[in-house]
Amino acid sequence: MYYRKIQIICICIYIIMIGCDKKQITFHNNVKKIIHTKCAVCHNPKGAGPFNLISYEDVSKRSKMITQVITTNYMPPWPADPYYRSFLNEKNLTINEKETILKWIQNGITKGEDTPNHILDSIFVNKNQDKPDLQIYMQKTHVTNDLNTDEFLMMKFPFELQKDTFIKKIEFVANNKQVVHHINAHLITYEENKKKNIFQGEYVVNTEIFSDDKAFQKMDILNDDDTYPLLTPSVANYLPGSEQTEYPLGIGGYRAKKKNIILVNDFHYGPTPYPERDSSYFNIYFSDSPPKRQVQETQLGTFGISKINPPLIIPPNEIKKFTTKATITQDISLLTINPHMHLLGKSFIAFAVTLNNDTIPLIKINNWNFRWQYFYTYKKMLKIPAGSEIIVEAIYDNTENNPDNPFNPPKEISERIGFNGKGSMKTTNEMLQFIINYLPYQEGDEKISLDVQ
Ligand code: HEC
């Protein structure tokens, strides 16, 4: 009797399972939402993606390519391993989402009953209803080269204010998203009477031709007496699909003076076969009060607080591992991090080891891709106790199997020694950097969510 009952239950479960399997996955019911939230943010007429992924037709006609890019994790671009450490605004597909898309394609790309594109509409409505207090445009529209090669530029955006002002957010707005690949910007502020004219000098310099020192000279960045003005690093960062990091109220922010320059030290335009016009700009949001907790930035490795071991010299035809380590002397709360290498990068891992020998995973990138160098923000502040060691291990591939290798046959490539923080993307040099943004730890920080929405 008992066995019979189990038999009947099993048969029932089996029938239910078959029933579920037969329940069709359709574009409108199951797939559209995933495509709109995880792909259409870039694959839209104004986005960085080379074609639209919005309608049933857009997606179904590329189903083969989509199978390929999502099984290899090439798309959506999210180099960080989500199983090692998760971050805010992750772009990767969950296992379920991936399976849904793949099954839908295998089962014959069924369209299903039409529903309005309401999901997409909600993505494009600006979540941030704040209006910027100031917009700073490029001094002149930039026209890219038509040689189908990347362009790496330094560009300055000077602006004057009536009085010293607190700024809560500086946001880069890419105008021509097809070509603007990424930017990293610093804020330079001038003390009273240290600089007469912030607008003179060149507004753009090609950093593949000129060293950073030369570029500074050409752009007339230094004070009139040739001393250095105050530079606050990484006030704005942009990559296609990324949003400007903004911390909860009272954390972060900047003090601007009457005379200021936003200096984009890494303005990367992707290759195009035709000259493209771009007039990107910055939105600036003021704040009434000074930042209560000032975010600090430091970096391990190249130009940073820790040596690279062995020195960063990558012989031709070798895959080689390098390490850099730094001890944290006070309790800190990590907010945002950025791993940085150039074209030979293969993989990257960073973790902290506490005095109790506990490991705190920070980030792991299994397949480095120099095109997608995000600033990753933790979901909650991440406490690293005093005495911990932050350890970074990076592997470089200088063989001809690395499709990004700029030289064939491969050549020896090493670190470039320059003077200001971050280096350019010159193909002849490599970097190994781990940039961290943090606060001195306060009781309860680890409970504070960094999601401002
Ligand atoms: C952060 C922006 C972004 C997101 C999000 C994104 N893509 Fe892309 N996608 C791009 C860019 C830029 C390219 C072209 C450059 C390249 O191939 O690397 C591209 C290229 C592609 C290609 C062409 C690849 C090839 O070999 O030519 C496919 C297919 C694709 N994406 C599918 C997807 C799918 C499916 C999703 C969502 C699951 C997605 N993408 C999410 C930016 C994005």
CSV table of C-alpha atoms and ligand atoms in Angstrom, one decimal:
chain,number,residue,atom,x,y,z
A,1,MET,CA,0.0,0.0,0.0
A,2,TYR,CA,2.8,2.4,1.1
A,3,TYR,CA,4.8,1.7,-2.1
A,4,ARG,CA,1.7,2.2,-4.2
A,5,LYS,CA,1.2,5.6,-2.8
A,6,ILE,CA,4.8,6.6,-3.6
A,7,GLN,CA,4.3,5.2,-7.1
A,8,ILE,CA,1.3,7.4,-7.6
A,9,ILE,CA,3.0,10.5,-6.3
A,10,CYS,CA,6.0,9.8,-8.6
A,11,ILE,CA,3.7,9.5,-11.6
A,12,CYS,CA,2.0,12.7,-10.6
A,13,ILE,CA,5.3,14.6,-10.3
A,14,TYR,CA,6.4,13.1,-13.7
A,15,ILE,CA,3.2,14.4,-15.4
A,16,ILE,CA,3.6,17.8,-13.8
A,17,MET,CA,7.3,17.9,-15.0
A,18,ILE,CA,6.3,17.0,-18.6
A,19,GLY,CA,3.6,19.7,-18.4
A,20,CYS,CA,6.1,22.3,-17.3
A,21,ASP,CA,8.5,21.3,-20.1
A,22,LYS,CA,5.8,21.7,-22.6
A,23,LYS,CA,4.9,25.2,-21.4
A,24,GLN,CA,6.4,27.2,-24.1
A,25,ILE,CA,9.0,29.8,-23.6
A,26,THR,CA,8.1,32.8,-25.7
A,27,PHE,CA,9.8,36.0,-26.6
A,28,HIS,CA,7.1,38.3,-25.2
A,29,ASN,CA,6.4,36.3,-22.0
A,30,ASN,CA,9.9,35.2,-21.0
A,31,VAL,CA,12.8,36.6,-23.1
A,32,LYS,CA,11.9,40.2,-23.7
A,33,LYS,CA,12.3,41.3,-20.1
A,34,ILE,CA,15.8,39.8,-19.9
A,35,ILE,CA,16.9,41.2,-23.3
A,36,HIS,CA,15.6,44.7,-22.4
A,37,THR,CA,17.2,44.9,-19.0
A,38,LYS,CA,20.5,43.1,-19.8
A,39,CYS,CA,21.2,43.9,-23.5
A,40,ALA,CA,19.1,46.8,-24.7
A,41,VAL,CA,20.8,49.2,-22.3
A,42,CYS,CA,23.6,49.2,-24.9
A,43,HIS,CA,21.9,47.6,-27.9
A,44,ASN,CA,19.6,50.5,-28.8
A,45,PRO,CA,19.8,53.2,-31.5
A,46,LYS,CA,21.7,55.6,-29.2
A,47,GLY,CA,23.8,53.0,-27.3
A,48,ALA,CA,27.2,51.5,-27.8
A,49,GLY,CA,26.0,48.2,-29.2
A,50,PRO,CA,26.5,47.8,-33.0
A,51,PHE,CA,22.8,46.9,-33.5
A,52,ASN,CA,19.5,47.0,-31.7
A,53,LEU,CA,18.3,44.2,-29.5
A,54,ILE,CA,14.8,45.4,-28.7
A,55,SER,CA,12.1,43.8,-30.9
A,56,TYR,CA,11.4,40.1,-31.6
A,57,GLU,CA,12.8,40.6,-35.1
A,58,ASP,CA,16.1,42.2,-33.8
A,59,VAL,CA,16.7,39.3,-31.5
A,60,SER,CA,15.4,36.3,-33.5
A,61,LYS,CA,17.4,37.1,-36.6
A,62,ARG,CA,20.6,37.0,-34.5
A,63,SER,CA,19.8,34.0,-32.4
A,64,LYS,CA,22.8,32.0,-33.5
A,65,MET,CA,25.2,34.8,-32.6
A,66,ILE,CA,23.4,35.4,-29.3
A,67,THR,CA,23.8,31.7,-28.4
A,68,GLN,CA,27.5,32.0,-29.0
A,69,VAL,CA,28.1,35.3,-27.1
A,70,ILE,CA,26.1,34.3,-24.1
A,71,THR,CA,27.5,30.8,-23.7
A,72,THR,CA,31.1,32.2,-23.9
A,73,ASN,CA,30.2,35.0,-21.5
A,74,TYR,CA,31.4,37.5,-24.1
A,75,MET,CA,28.1,39.4,-23.7
A,76,PRO,CA,26.9,41.1,-21.7
A,77,PRO,CA,30.3,42.6,-20.9
A,78,TRP,CA,30.9,41.9,-17.2
A,79,PRO,CA,34.4,40.6,-16.7
A,80,ALA,CA,34.1,40.1,-12.9
A,81,ASP,CA,33.3,36.5,-11.8
A,82,PRO,CA,29.9,36.9,-10.1
A,83,TYR,CA,30.5,33.7,-8.1
A,84,TYR,CA,33.6,35.2,-6.4
A,85,ARG,CA,32.2,38.6,-5.5
A,86,SER,CA,29.0,40.4,-6.5
A,87,PHE,CA,28.7,44.1,-7.1
A,88,LEU,CA,26.1,46.8,-7.6
A,89,ASN,CA,24.5,47.1,-11.1
A,90,GLU,CA,25.9,43.8,-12.2
A,91,LYS,CA,25.4,43.2,-15.9
A,92,ASN,CA,25.9,39.5,-16.1
A,93,LEU,CA,23.1,37.1,-16.9
A,94,THR,CA,22.0,34.8,-14.0
A,95,ILE,CA,22.0,31.0,-14.7
A,96,ASN,CA,18.2,31.1,-15.1
A,97,GLU,CA,18.3,34.0,-17.5
A,98,LYS,CA,20.9,32.4,-19.6
A,99,GLU,CA,19.0,29.1,-19.7
A,100,THR,CA,15.8,30.8,-20.6
A,101,ILE,CA,17.3,32.5,-23.6
A,102,LEU,CA,19.2,29.4,-24.7
A,103,LYS,CA,16.1,27.1,-24.4
A,104,TRP,CA,14.0,29.7,-26.2
A,105,ILE,CA,16.4,29.6,-29.1
A,106,GLN,CA,16.7,25.8,-29.1
A,107,ASN,CA,13.0,25.4,-29.0
A,108,GLY,CA,12.5,27.5,-32.2
A,109,ILE,CA,12.4,31.2,-31.2
A,110,THR,CA,8.6,31.4,-30.5
A,111,LYS,CA,7.2,34.9,-30.6
A,112,GLY,CA,4.2,34.6,-28.3
A,113,GLU,CA,1.5,37.1,-27.8
A,114,ASP,CA,2.5,40.7,-28.4
A,115,THR,CA,2.9,43.0,-25.3
A,116,PRO,CA,3.8,46.6,-25.4
A,117,ASN,CA,7.4,47.6,-24.9
A,118,HIS,CA,6.8,48.9,-21.4
A,119,ILE,CA,9.9,47.3,-19.9
A,120,LEU,CA,12.2,49.2,-22.3
A,121,ASP,CA,10.4,52.5,-21.6
A,122,SER,CA,11.0,52.2,-18.0
A,123,ILE,CA,14.8,51.7,-18.6
A,124,PHE,CA,15.1,54.8,-20.7
A,125,VAL,CA,13.3,57.1,-18.2
A,126,ASN,CA,16.1,58.7,-16.3
A,127,LYS,CA,16.1,57.3,-12.8
A,128,ASN,CA,17.8,60.3,-11.5
A,129,GLN,CA,15.2,63.1,-11.6
A,130,ASP,CA,17.8,65.7,-10.3
A,131,LYS,CA,18.6,68.4,-12.8
A,132,PRO,CA,22.3,69.2,-13.1
A,133,ASP,CA,23.4,72.6,-11.8
A,134,LEU,CA,26.0,73.0,-14.5
A,135,GLN,CA,26.9,71.5,-17.8
A,136,ILE,CA,30.4,71.7,-19.2
A,137,TYR,CA,30.9,71.1,-22.9
A,138,MET,CA,34.0,70.2,-24.9
A,139,GLN,CA,35.7,73.4,-26.1
A,140,LYS,CA,35.3,72.1,-29.6
A,141,THR,CA,33.4,69.2,-31.1
A,142,HIS,CA,35.9,66.3,-31.6
A,143,VAL,CA,36.2,64.6,-34.9
A,144,THR,CA,37.7,61.2,-34.7
A,145,ASN,CA,40.2,59.8,-37.2
A,146,ASP,CA,38.9,57.6,-40.0
A,147,LEU,CA,41.7,55.0,-39.9
A,148,ASN,CA,39.9,52.4,-37.9
A,149,THR,CA,42.3,52.6,-35.0
A,150,ASP,CA,41.7,53.6,-31.4
A,151,GLU,CA,42.4,57.1,-30.2
A,152,PHE,CA,43.8,57.9,-26.8
A,153,LEU,CA,43.5,61.5,-25.8
A,154,MET,CA,43.9,63.9,-22.9
A,155,MET,CA,41.2,66.6,-22.9
A,156,LYS,CA,40.5,69.5,-20.6
A,157,PHE,CA,37.1,71.0,-19.6
A,158,PRO,CA,37.8,74.3,-17.7
A,159,PHE,CA,35.0,76.0,-15.7
A,160,GLU,CA,34.7,79.0,-13.5
A,161,LEU,CA,32.4,79.5,-10.5
A,162,GLN,CA,31.3,82.6,-8.6
A,163,LYS,CA,32.6,81.2,-5.3
A,164,ASP,CA,34.0,78.0,-3.8
A,165,THR,CA,31.3,75.3,-4.1
A,166,PHE,CA,30.6,71.8,-2.9
A,167,ILE,CA,30.0,69.3,-5.6
A,168,LYS,CA,28.1,66.0,-4.9
A,169,LYS,CA,28.4,64.4,-8.3
A,170,ILE,CA,30.2,64.8,-11.6
A,171,GLU,CA,28.7,62.8,-14.4
A,172,PHE,CA,30.1,62.2,-17.9
A,173,VAL,CA,27.5,62.1,-20.7
A,174,ALA,CA,28.8,60.5,-23.8
A,175,ASN,CA,27.3,62.2,-26.9
A,176,ASN,CA,28.3,59.8,-29.6
A,177,LYS,CA,28.1,56.4,-27.8
A,178,GLN,CA,29.1,54.5,-30.9
A,179,VAL,CA,32.7,55.9,-30.6
A,180,VAL,CA,33.2,57.1,-27.1
A,181,HIS,CA,34.7,54.1,-25.5
A,182,HIS,CA,35.8,55.1,-22.0
A,183,ILE,CA,36.9,58.1,-20.0
A,184,ASN,CA,38.5,58.6,-16.6
A,185,ALA,CA,38.5,62.2,-15.3
A,186,HIS,CA,40.2,64.1,-12.5
A,187,LEU,CA,39.2,67.4,-10.9
A,188,ILE,CA,41.9,70.1,-10.7
A,189,THR,CA,41.3,73.1,-8.5
A,190,TYR,CA,43.3,76.3,-8.5
A,191,GLU,CA,44.1,78.3,-5.4
A,192,GLU,CA,43.2,82.0,-5.5
A,193,ASN,CA,45.7,84.0,-7.7
A,194,LYS,CA,47.7,80.9,-8.7
A,195,LYS,CA,46.4,80.9,-12.3
A,196,LYS,CA,45.2,83.7,-14.4
A,197,ASN,CA,43.7,82.0,-17.4
A,198,ILE,CA,42.4,78.4,-17.3
A,199,PHE,CA,41.2,78.5,-20.8
A,200,GLN,CA,44.5,79.0,-22.6
A,201,GLY,CA,46.6,76.2,-23.9
A,202,GLU,CA,45.4,73.3,-26.0
A,203,TYR,CA,42.2,71.6,-25.0
A,204,VAL,CA,43.1,68.2,-26.5
A,205,VAL,CA,46.4,66.3,-26.8
A,206,ASN,CA,47.0,62.8,-28.3
A,207,THR,CA,48.7,60.8,-25.5
A,208,GLU,CA,50.1,58.3,-27.9
A,209,ILE,CA,52.3,61.0,-29.3
A,210,PHE,CA,53.0,63.1,-26.2
A,211,SER,CA,54.1,62.0,-22.7
A,212,ASP,CA,51.8,63.1,-19.9
A,213,ASP,CA,54.3,65.8,-18.8
A,214,LYS,CA,54.4,67.2,-22.3
A,215,ALA,CA,50.6,67.0,-22.5
A,216,PHE,CA,50.3,69.0,-19.2
A,217,GLN,CA,52.6,71.6,-20.7
A,218,LYS,CA,50.7,71.9,-24.0
A,219,MET,CA,47.4,72.2,-22.1
A,220,ASP,CA,48.9,74.7,-19.6
A,221,ILE,CA,47.6,72.8,-16.6
A,222,LEU,CA,50.2,73.9,-14.0
A,223,ASN,CA,50.0,77.0,-11.8
A,224,ASP,CA,51.5,80.1,-13.3
A,225,ASP,CA,54.5,79.7,-11.1
A,226,ASP,CA,54.9,76.1,-12.5
A,227,THR,CA,53.9,74.5,-9.2
A,228,TYR,CA,51.2,71.7,-9.2
A,229,PRO,CA,47.6,72.5,-8.5
A,230,LEU,CA,45.5,70.2,-6.4
A,231,LEU,CA,44.3,67.2,-8.3
A,232,THR,CA,41.5,64.9,-7.0
A,233,PRO,CA,41.7,61.7,-9.0
A,234,SER,CA,38.9,59.7,-10.6
A,235,VAL,CA,35.9,62.1,-10.1
A,236,ALA,CA,34.1,60.6,-13.1
A,237,ASN,CA,34.4,57.4,-15.0
A,238,TYR,CA,32.5,56.1,-18.0
A,239,LEU,CA,32.3,52.9,-19.9
A,240,PRO,CA,29.3,52.0,-22.2
A,241,GLY,CA,26.4,50.9,-20.0
A,242,SER,CA,27.9,52.1,-16.8
A,243,GLU,CA,26.5,54.7,-14.5
A,244,GLN,CA,28.5,57.3,-12.6
A,245,THR,CA,29.2,56.0,-9.1
A,246,GLU,CA,27.2,58.0,-6.5
A,247,TYR,CA,27.4,57.2,-2.8
A,248,PRO,CA,24.7,57.6,-0.2
A,249,LEU,CA,24.2,61.1,1.2
A,250,GLY,CA,27.2,62.6,3.1
A,251,ILE,CA,29.7,60.2,1.6
A,252,GLY,CA,32.1,61.5,-1.1
A,253,GLY,CA,31.8,64.8,-3.0
A,254,TYR,CA,34.3,67.5,-3.9
A,255,ARG,CA,35.2,71.1,-3.2
A,256,ALA,CA,35.5,73.2,-6.3
A,257,LYS,CA,37.2,76.6,-6.3
A,258,LYS,CA,36.5,79.6,-8.5
A,259,LYS,CA,38.8,78.2,-11.2
A,260,ASN,CA,38.7,74.5,-12.0
A,261,ILE,CA,39.5,72.1,-14.8
A,262,ILE,CA,38.0,68.6,-15.3
A,263,LEU,CA,40.9,66.8,-16.9
A,264,VAL,CA,40.1,63.7,-18.8
A,265,ASN,CA,43.4,61.9,-18.8
A,266,ASP,CA,42.2,58.8,-20.6
A,267,PHE,CA,39.7,59.7,-23.4
A,268,HIS,CA,39.5,56.6,-25.4
A,269,TYR,CA,37.6,56.6,-28.8
A,270,GLY,CA,37.0,53.2,-30.4
A,271,PRO,CA,38.0,52.6,-34.0
A,272,THR,CA,35.8,53.8,-36.9
A,273,PRO,CA,36.3,53.8,-40.6
A,274,TYR,CA,34.6,57.2,-41.0
A,275,PRO,CA,35.3,60.4,-39.1
A,276,GLU,CA,32.7,60.6,-36.3
A,277,ARG,CA,31.7,63.8,-34.4
A,278,ASP,CA,31.4,63.8,-30.7
A,279,SER,CA,30.6,66.6,-28.3
A,280,SER,CA,30.4,64.8,-24.9
A,281,TYR,CA,29.9,66.8,-21.7
A,282,PHE,CA,29.8,66.8,-18.0
A,283,ASN,CA,26.8,67.3,-15.7
A,284,ILE,CA,27.7,68.8,-12.3
A,285,TYR,CA,25.5,68.6,-9.3
A,286,PHE,CA,26.1,71.0,-6.4
A,287,SER,CA,25.6,70.3,-2.8
A,288,ASP,CA,24.8,72.6,0.1
A,289,SER,CA,27.0,70.9,2.6
A,290,PRO,CA,30.6,69.7,2.6
A,291,PRO,CA,31.1,66.0,2.3
A,292,LYS,CA,30.9,64.5,5.8
A,293,ARG,CA,33.1,61.6,4.9
A,294,GLN,CA,35.7,62.2,2.3
A,295,VAL,CA,36.4,59.2,0.0
A,296,GLN,CA,40.1,58.4,-0.3
A,297,GLU,CA,41.8,56.7,-3.1
A,298,THR,CA,45.0,54.8,-3.3
A,299,GLN,CA,46.4,52.2,-5.6
A,300,LEU,CA,48.6,49.1,-5.5
A,301,GLY,CA,51.2,48.4,-8.2
A,302,THR,CA,52.2,50.8,-11.0
A,303,PHE,CA,52.6,54.3,-9.6
A,304,GLY,CA,51.1,53.0,-6.3
A,305,ILE,CA,52.0,52.2,-2.7
A,306,SER,CA,53.3,48.6,-3.4
A,307,LYS,CA,56.0,47.2,-5.6
A,308,ILE,CA,55.3,44.6,-8.3
A,309,ASN,CA,57.0,41.3,-7.8
A,310,PRO,CA,58.9,40.4,-10.0
A,311,PRO,CA,59.2,43.8,-11.8
A,312,LEU,CA,56.7,44.1,-14.6
A,313,ILE,CA,58.7,42.9,-17.6
A,314,ILE,CA,56.9,40.5,-19.8
A,315,PRO,CA,59.2,38.5,-22.1
A,316,PRO,CA,57.9,37.6,-25.6
A,317,ASN,CA,56.2,34.2,-25.9
A,318,GLU,CA,55.6,33.9,-22.2
A,319,ILE,CA,52.6,33.7,-19.9
A,320,LYS,CA,53.7,35.3,-16.7
A,321,LYS,CA,52.3,36.0,-13.2
A,322,PHE,CA,53.0,39.1,-11.1
A,323,THR,CA,52.0,39.9,-7.6
A,324,THR,CA,51.6,43.1,-5.6
A,325,LYS,CA,50.8,43.3,-1.9
A,326,ALA,CA,50.1,46.1,0.6
A,327,THR,CA,49.3,46.0,4.3
A,328,ILE,CA,46.3,48.0,5.5
A,329,THR,CA,47.3,49.9,8.6
A,330,GLN,CA,43.8,51.0,9.8
A,331,ASP,CA,40.3,49.6,9.6
A,332,ILE,CA,38.9,50.7,6.3
A,333,SER,CA,35.6,50.4,4.5
A,334,LEU,CA,36.0,49.6,0.8
A,335,LEU,CA,33.5,51.2,-1.6
A,336,THR,CA,34.7,50.9,-5.2
A,337,ILE,CA,37.7,49.2,-6.9
A,338,ASN,CA,39.2,49.2,-10.3
A,339,PRO,CA,41.6,46.6,-11.6
A,340,HIS,CA,43.8,47.9,-14.5
A,341,MET,CA,46.0,46.2,-17.0
A,342,HIS,CA,46.5,46.8,-20.7
A,343,LEU,CA,46.4,44.5,-23.8
A,344,LEU,CA,48.4,41.6,-22.5
A,345,GLY,CA,46.3,41.1,-19.4
A,346,LYS,CA,44.9,37.5,-19.1
A,347,SER,CA,43.4,37.2,-15.6
A,348,PHE,CA,43.3,39.2,-12.3
A,349,ILE,CA,42.5,38.4,-8.7
A,350,ALA,CA,42.5,40.5,-5.6
A,351,PHE,CA,41.7,39.4,-2.0
A,352,ALA,CA,42.5,40.5,1.5
A,353,VAL,CA,44.0,38.2,4.1
A,354,THR,CA,43.2,39.3,7.7
A,355,LEU,CA,45.5,38.8,10.7
A,356,ASN,CA,43.3,35.8,11.6
A,357,ASN,CA,44.1,34.3,8.2
A,358,ASP,CA,40.5,34.8,6.9
A,359,THR,CA,40.3,35.6,3.2
A,360,ILE,CA,38.0,38.4,2.0
A,361,PRO,CA,37.4,38.0,-1.8
A,362,LEU,CA,37.7,41.4,-3.5
A,363,ILE,CA,37.4,40.6,-7.2
A,364,LYS,CA,38.3,37.9,-9.7
A,365,ILE,CA,38.4,38.4,-13.5
A,366,ASN,CA,38.9,35.1,-15.3
A,367,ASN,CA,39.2,36.5,-18.8
A,368,TRP,CA,40.6,39.9,-18.9
A,369,ASN,CA,39.3,42.2,-21.6
A,370,PHE,CA,40.9,45.6,-21.8
A,371,ARG,CA,37.8,47.1,-23.4
A,372,TRP,CA,35.7,46.6,-20.3
A,373,GLN,CA,37.5,48.2,-17.3
A,374,TYR,CA,34.7,49.0,-14.9
A,375,PHE,CA,34.9,50.7,-11.6
A,376,TYR,CA,33.2,48.1,-9.5
A,377,THR,CA,31.2,49.2,-6.4
A,378,TYR,CA,30.4,46.8,-3.6
A,379,LYS,CA,26.7,46.2,-2.7
A,380,LYS,CA,27.6,47.2,0.9
A,381,MET,CA,30.6,48.8,2.4
A,382,LEU,CA,33.2,46.1,2.8
A,383,LYS,CA,35.3,46.2,6.0
A,384,ILE,CA,39.0,45.4,5.8
A,385,PRO,CA,40.4,45.2,9.3
A,386,ALA,CA,43.7,46.8,10.2
A,387,GLY,CA,46.7,44.5,9.6
A,388,SER,CA,45.1,42.8,6.6
A,389,GLU,CA,47.2,42.3,3.5
A,390,ILE,CA,45.6,43.1,0.1
A,391,ILE,CA,47.1,40.7,-2.4
A,392,VAL,CA,46.8,41.1,-6.2
A,393,GLU,CA,47.8,38.4,-8.6
A,394,ALA,CA,47.8,39.2,-12.3
A,395,ILE,CA,48.7,37.0,-15.3
A,396,TYR,CA,49.8,38.4,-18.6
A,397,ASP,CA,49.8,36.6,-21.9
A,398,ASN,CA,52.6,37.8,-24.3
A,399,THR,CA,52.2,34.9,-26.7
A,400,GLU,CA,50.7,35.2,-30.2
A,401,ASN,CA,47.7,33.3,-28.9
A,402,ASN,CA,46.5,36.5,-27.2
A,403,PRO,CA,44.4,38.1,-29.9
A,404,ASP,CA,44.9,41.5,-28.3
A,405,ASN,CA,48.7,41.3,-28.5
A,406,PRO,CA,49.8,44.5,-30.3
A,407,PHE,CA,52.9,42.8,-31.7
A,408,ASN,CA,53.3,39.9,-34.0
A,409,PRO,CA,55.8,38.4,-33.4
A,410,PRO,CA,55.5,39.3,-29.7
A,411,LYS,CA,58.1,41.7,-28.2
A,412,GLU,CA,59.2,42.3,-24.6
A,413,ILE,CA,56.8,44.7,-22.9
A,414,SER,CA,57.3,46.4,-19.6
A,415,GLU,CA,55.9,49.1,-17.3
A,416,ARG,CA,56.2,52.7,-18.4
A,417,ILE,CA,57.5,55.1,-15.9
A,418,GLY,CA,55.7,58.4,-16.2
A,419,PHE,CA,54.9,61.0,-13.6
A,420,ASN,CA,51.1,61.4,-13.1
A,421,GLY,CA,49.0,58.7,-11.6
A,422,LYS,CA,47.7,56.7,-14.5
A,423,GLY,CA,49.5,55.9,-17.7
A,424,SER,CA,48.2,56.2,-21.2
A,425,MET,CA,47.2,53.2,-23.3
A,426,LYS,CA,50.3,53.1,-25.3
A,427,THR,CA,50.6,49.6,-26.8
A,428,THR,CA,54.3,49.5,-25.9
A,429,ASN,CA,53.8,49.5,-22.2
A,430,GLU,CA,51.9,47.5,-19.6
A,431,MET,CA,50.5,48.4,-16.2
A,432,LEU,CA,49.4,46.5,-13.2
A,433,GLN,CA,47.2,48.6,-10.9
A,434,PHE,CA,44.5,48.0,-8.3
A,435,ILE,CA,42.8,51.2,-7.4
A,436,ILE,CA,40.7,51.3,-4.2
A,437,ASN,CA,38.3,53.9,-3.0
A,438,TYR,CA,37.7,53.7,0.7
A,439,LEU,CA,36.7,55.5,4.0
A,440,PRO,CA,38.3,55.1,7.4
A,441,TYR,CA,36.0,52.5,9.0
A,442,GLN,CA,33.2,53.5,11.3
A,443,GLU,CA,31.1,51.2,13.5
A,444,GLY,CA,28.2,49.7,11.4
A,445,ASP,CA,29.7,50.6,8.0
A,446,GLU,CA,29.3,47.0,6.8
A,447,LYS,CA,25.5,47.3,7.1
A,448,ILE,CA,25.4,50.4,4.9
A,449,SER,CA,24.1,49.7,1.4
A,450,LEU,CA,25.8,51.6,-1.4
A,451,ASP,CA,22.8,51.4,-3.6
A,452,VAL,CA,21.4,55.0,-3.7
A,453,GLN,CA,18.2,54.2,-5.6
B,1,HEC,C1,27.6,47.4,-21.8
B,1,HEC,C2,27.1,47.4,-23.1
B,1,HEC,C3,26.6,46.2,-23.7
B,1,HEC,C4,25.7,45.3,-23.1
B,1,HEC,C5,25.0,45.4,-21.8
B,1,HEC,C6,25.5,44.2,-24.1
B,1,HEC,N1,26.3,44.4,-25.2
B,1,HEC,FE1,26.4,43.2,-26.9
B,1,HEC,N2,27.9,44.5,-27.6
B,1,HEC,C7,28.3,45.7,-27.1
B,1,HEC,C8,29.3,46.3,-27.9
B,1,HEC,C9,30.0,47.6,-27.7
B,1,HEC,C10,29.5,45.4,-29.0
B,1,HEC,C11,30.5,45.5,-30.2
B,1,HEC,C12,31.9,45.4,-29.8
B,1,HEC,C13,32.3,44.0,-29.5
B,1,HEC,O1,31.9,43.1,-30.3
B,1,HEC,O2,33.0,43.8,-28.5
B,1,HEC,C14,28.6,44.3,-28.8
B,1,HEC,C15,28.5,43.2,-29.6
B,1,HEC,C16,27.5,42.2,-29.5
B,1,HEC,C17,27.3,41.1,-30.4
B,1,HEC,C18,28.2,40.9,-31.7
B,1,HEC,C19,29.4,40.1,-31.3
B,1,HEC,C20,30.3,39.8,-32.5
B,1,HEC,O3,31.0,38.9,-32.5
B,1,HEC,O4,30.2,40.6,-33.5
B,1,HEC,C21,26.3,40.3,-30.0
B,1,HEC,C22,25.7,39.1,-30.7
B,1,HEC,C23,25.8,40.9,-28.8
B,1,HEC,N3,26.6,42.1,-28.5
B,1,HEC,C24,24.8,40.4,-28.0
B,1,HEC,C25,24.5,40.9,-26.7
B,1,HEC,C26,23.5,40.3,-25.9
B,1,HEC,C27,22.6,39.1,-26.2
B,1,HEC,C28,23.4,41.0,-24.7
B,1,HEC,C29,22.6,40.8,-23.5
B,1,HEC,C30,22.5,39.5,-23.0
B,1,HEC,C31,24.4,42.1,-24.9
B,1,HEC,N4,25.0,42.0,-26.1
B,1,HEC,C32,24.7,43.1,-23.9
B,1,HEC,C33,27.8,46.2,-25.9
B,1,HEC,C34,26.9,45.6,-25.0
